[in-house]
């Protein structure tokens, strides 16, 4: 699975344990090795070809680990990949200065952050409330939580999720017995 799971005891107010799940070091090394192999394999290829090969690998791995504690891991891999791509760019132009290479490959970058490939949002897992069940008939809760429900149009569930299960006009929370018209979930948010 590629996860490292650890429980830490919470000392304040007898709260029990806090579970921390991170990408395993083996998974990180395997992913970085895969990125490095792609950079090595495409050392004479165009920038577009390299990015086309790297992008799905990075996105897939980042999406897989986006729901766990992975910010520091993403930052570390971001830095390692930057170094690898910098080496790739310098290898293509051995007689040019690093400043020239940066200007050629990363022309629109700000001084504060030298380069930007892309950002992946880290999604926090939200526990299911108390005694809620997908079979209890509370379709407003589940459609706002998941964003889909078999008996409801996709646009309604999307708006419920975006509005956090609340009416756009009065701010009250929807119940499963409520009749919803287009007025209830207008694009106010």
Tab-separated table of C-alpha atoms in Angstrom:
chain	number	residue	atom	x	y	z
A	1	UNK	CA	0.000	0.000	0.000
A	2	UNK	CA	2.919	2.362	0.630
A	3	UNK	CA	1.739	3.850	3.921
A	4	UNK	CA	3.484	4.263	7.259
A	5	UNK	CA	0.905	4.233	10.069
A	6	UNK	CA	1.750	5.330	13.593
A	7	UNK	CA	-0.311	6.119	16.684
A	8	UNK	CA	0.733	8.759	19.183
A	9	UNK	CA	-0.750	9.030	22.645
A	10	UNK	CA	-2.504	12.342	23.285
A	11	UNK	CA	-1.535	13.439	26.786
A	12	UNK	CA	-4.093	16.206	27.325
A	13	UNK	CA	-7.523	15.370	28.784
A	14	UNK	CA	-7.373	11.582	28.171
A	15	UNK	CA	-8.209	11.865	24.489
A	16	UNK	CA	-6.632	8.532	23.607
A	17	UNK	CA	-4.510	8.270	20.480
A	18	UNK	CA	-3.877	10.275	17.351
A	19	UNK	CA	-3.182	8.281	14.211
A	20	UNK	CA	-0.712	9.698	11.705
A	21	UNK	CA	-0.512	8.132	8.244
A	22	UNK	CA	2.372	9.086	5.940
A	23	UNK	CA	3.819	7.755	2.689
A	24	UNK	CA	6.390	5.067	3.483
A	25	UNK	CA	10.054	5.767	2.790
A	26	UNK	CA	10.101	2.823	0.364
A	27	UNK	CA	7.198	4.356	-1.575
A	28	UNK	CA	8.933	7.755	-1.685
A	29	UNK	CA	12.194	6.216	-2.926
A	30	UNK	CA	10.386	4.159	-5.567
A	31	UNK	CA	8.516	7.220	-6.828
A	32	UNK	CA	11.647	9.375	-6.952
A	33	UNK	CA	13.576	6.607	-8.718
A	34	UNK	CA	10.790	6.431	-11.311
A	35	UNK	CA	10.959	10.215	-11.865
A	36	UNK	CA	14.760	10.104	-12.118
A	37	UNK	CA	14.582	7.232	-14.625
A	38	UNK	CA	12.155	9.217	-16.789
A	39	UNK	CA	14.482	12.260	-16.698
A	40	UNK	CA	17.450	10.050	-17.638
A	41	UNK	CA	15.552	8.258	-20.387
A	42	UNK	CA	14.340	11.545	-21.906
A	43	UNK	CA	17.602	13.484	-21.554
A	44	UNK	CA	17.678	14.308	-25.287
A	45	UNK	CA	13.926	14.743	-25.687
A	46	UNK	CA	12.061	18.023	-25.915
A	47	UNK	CA	10.713	19.769	-22.840
A	48	UNK	CA	7.168	18.930	-23.910
A	49	UNK	CA	7.988	15.218	-24.164
A	50	UNK	CA	9.584	15.203	-20.700
A	51	UNK	CA	6.657	17.031	-19.096
A	52	UNK	CA	4.168	14.777	-20.905
A	53	UNK	CA	5.892	11.740	-19.397
A	54	UNK	CA	6.407	13.170	-15.893
A	55	UNK	CA	2.975	14.743	-15.410
A	56	UNK	CA	0.776	11.607	-15.152
A	57	UNK	CA	3.295	9.882	-12.869
A	58	UNK	CA	3.456	12.861	-10.504
A	59	UNK	CA	-0.314	13.468	-10.564
A	60	UNK	CA	-1.162	9.826	-9.952
A	61	UNK	CA	1.218	9.467	-7.017
A	62	UNK	CA	0.182	12.820	-5.513
A	63	UNK	CA	-3.536	12.025	-5.803
A	64	UNK	CA	-2.987	8.614	-4.182
A	65	UNK	CA	-1.253	10.189	-1.172
A	66	UNK	CA	-3.255	13.454	-1.030
A	67	UNK	CA	-5.607	12.313	1.749
A	68	UNK	CA	-2.866	11.586	4.300
A	69	UNK	CA	-0.193	13.632	6.090
A	70	UNK	CA	2.051	14.298	3.108
A	71	UNK	CA	2.883	18.012	2.938
A	72	UNK	CA	6.531	17.597	3.951
A	73	UNK	CA	6.875	14.607	1.614
A	74	UNK	CA	5.462	16.607	-1.301
A	75	UNK	CA	7.865	19.477	-0.506
A	76	UNK	CA	10.841	17.122	-0.352
A	77	UNK	CA	9.952	15.461	-3.659
A	78	UNK	CA	9.288	18.888	-5.176
A	79	UNK	CA	12.826	19.981	-4.278
A	80	UNK	CA	14.410	16.721	-5.478
A	81	UNK	CA	12.540	16.901	-8.784
A	82	UNK	CA	13.577	20.538	-9.224
A	83	UNK	CA	17.230	19.534	-8.819
A	84	UNK	CA	16.788	16.685	-11.295
A	85	UNK	CA	15.096	18.928	-13.875
A	86	UNK	CA	17.784	21.576	-13.329
A	87	UNK	CA	20.440	18.936	-14.078
A	88	UNK	CA	18.448	17.869	-17.147
A	89	UNK	CA	18.298	21.463	-18.435
A	90	UNK	CA	21.989	22.159	-17.730
A	91	UNK	CA	22.984	18.926	-19.485
A	92	UNK	CA	21.175	20.118	-22.608
A	93	UNK	CA	23.176	23.385	-22.625
A	94	UNK	CA	26.607	22.646	-21.106
A	95	UNK	CA	28.211	25.858	-22.410
A	96	UNK	CA	25.534	28.228	-21.084
A	97	UNK	CA	25.202	29.903	-17.695
A	98	UNK	CA	22.589	28.729	-15.193
A	99	UNK	CA	20.886	32.139	-15.437
A	100	UNK	CA	20.446	31.704	-19.202
A	101	UNK	CA	19.053	28.174	-18.737
A	102	UNK	CA	16.584	29.413	-16.098
A	103	UNK	CA	15.441	32.209	-18.396
A	104	UNK	CA	14.966	29.774	-21.288
A	105	UNK	CA	13.055	27.050	-19.421
A	106	UNK	CA	11.328	29.021	-16.647
A	107	UNK	CA	10.737	32.521	-18.094
A	108	UNK	CA	7.662	33.535	-16.064
A	109	UNK	CA	8.875	32.536	-12.601
A	110	UNK	CA	8.986	34.957	-9.696
A	111	UNK	CA	12.125	35.489	-7.615
A	112	UNK	CA	10.536	34.135	-4.407
A	113	UNK	CA	9.771	30.738	-5.898
A	114	UNK	CA	12.098	29.880	-8.743
A	115	UNK	CA	9.774	27.501	-10.507
A	116	UNK	CA	6.295	26.044	-10.360
A	117	UNK	CA	5.296	22.738	-11.897
A	118	UNK	CA	1.859	22.345	-10.359
A	119	UNK	CA	0.176	22.117	-6.979
A	120	UNK	CA	-1.895	19.232	-5.671
A	121	UNK	CA	-4.458	19.996	-2.990
A	122	UNK	CA	-4.149	17.931	0.166
A	123	UNK	CA	-7.589	16.603	1.076
A	124	UNK	CA	-8.376	15.976	4.731
A	125	UNK	CA	-10.551	12.990	5.564
A	126	UNK	CA	-13.776	13.993	7.327
A	127	UNK	CA	-15.305	11.403	9.631
A	128	UNK	CA	-18.915	10.372	9.125
A	129	UNK	CA	-21.175	12.066	11.681
A	130	UNK	CA	-22.376	9.953	14.603
A	131	UNK	CA	-24.990	7.439	13.487
A	132	UNK	CA	-25.203	8.401	9.796
A	133	UNK	CA	-25.503	5.622	7.251
A	134	UNK	CA	-25.919	5.694	3.465
A	135	UNK	CA	-29.070	3.610	4.011
A	136	UNK	CA	-30.791	5.916	6.545
A	137	UNK	CA	-32.468	8.074	3.870
A	138	UNK	CA	-30.627	11.293	4.716
A	139	UNK	CA	-29.768	12.016	1.103
A	140	UNK	CA	-28.893	15.677	1.700
A	141	UNK	CA	-26.080	14.721	4.092
A	142	UNK	CA	-24.652	12.081	1.771
A	143	UNK	CA	-24.977	14.091	-1.417
A	144	UNK	CA	-23.270	17.083	0.195
A	145	UNK	CA	-20.557	14.821	1.627
A	146	UNK	CA	-19.821	12.695	-1.415
A	147	UNK	CA	-21.129	14.872	-4.213
A	148	UNK	CA	-23.357	12.201	-5.732
A	149	UNK	CA	-26.534	10.295	-4.947
A	150	UNK	CA	-28.376	7.830	-7.187
A	151	UNK	CA	-31.752	9.598	-7.103
A	152	UNK	CA	-30.533	13.187	-7.494
A	153	UNK	CA	-29.266	15.134	-10.487
A	154	UNK	CA	-25.517	15.755	-10.558
A	155	UNK	CA	-25.928	19.551	-10.620
A	156	UNK	CA	-27.981	19.440	-7.390
A	157	UNK	CA	-25.421	17.305	-5.534
A	158	UNK	CA	-22.578	19.510	-6.784
A	159	UNK	CA	-24.340	22.638	-5.536
A	160	UNK	CA	-25.211	20.978	-2.213
A	161	UNK	CA	-21.564	20.100	-1.721
A	162	UNK	CA	-20.357	23.580	-2.731
A	163	UNK	CA	-22.886	25.275	-0.407
A	164	UNK	CA	-22.068	22.864	2.450
A	165	UNK	CA	-25.655	21.568	2.561
A	166	UNK	CA	-27.101	25.038	3.288
A	167	UNK	CA	-29.678	27.180	1.501
A	168	UNK	CA	-28.097	30.005	-0.487
A	169	UNK	CA	-30.757	32.506	0.626
A	170	UNK	CA	-31.599	31.792	4.273
A	171	UNK	CA	-28.470	29.866	5.325
A	172	UNK	CA	-30.438	27.034	6.967
A	173	UNK	CA	-29.307	23.430	6.591
A	174	UNK	CA	-31.330	21.244	4.215
A	175	UNK	CA	-33.215	18.205	5.533
A	176	UNK	CA	-34.109	15.093	3.572
A	177	UNK	CA	-37.812	16.079	3.676
A	178	UNK	CA	-37.228	19.515	2.088
A	179	UNK	CA	-38.470	20.233	-1.415
A	180	UNK	CA	-35.701	21.923	-3.317
A	181	UNK	CA	-36.305	24.174	-6.254
A	182	UNK	CA	-33.762	26.046	-8.292
A	183	UNK	CA	-34.194	28.942	-5.852
A	184	UNK	CA	-32.713	26.908	-2.970
A	185	UNK	CA	-29.349	26.277	-4.560
A	186	UNK	CA	-28.642	29.261	-6.751
A	187	UNK	CA	-25.049	30.033	-7.538
A	188	UNK	CA	-24.646	32.369	-4.574
A	189	UNK	CA	-21.536	30.805	-3.021
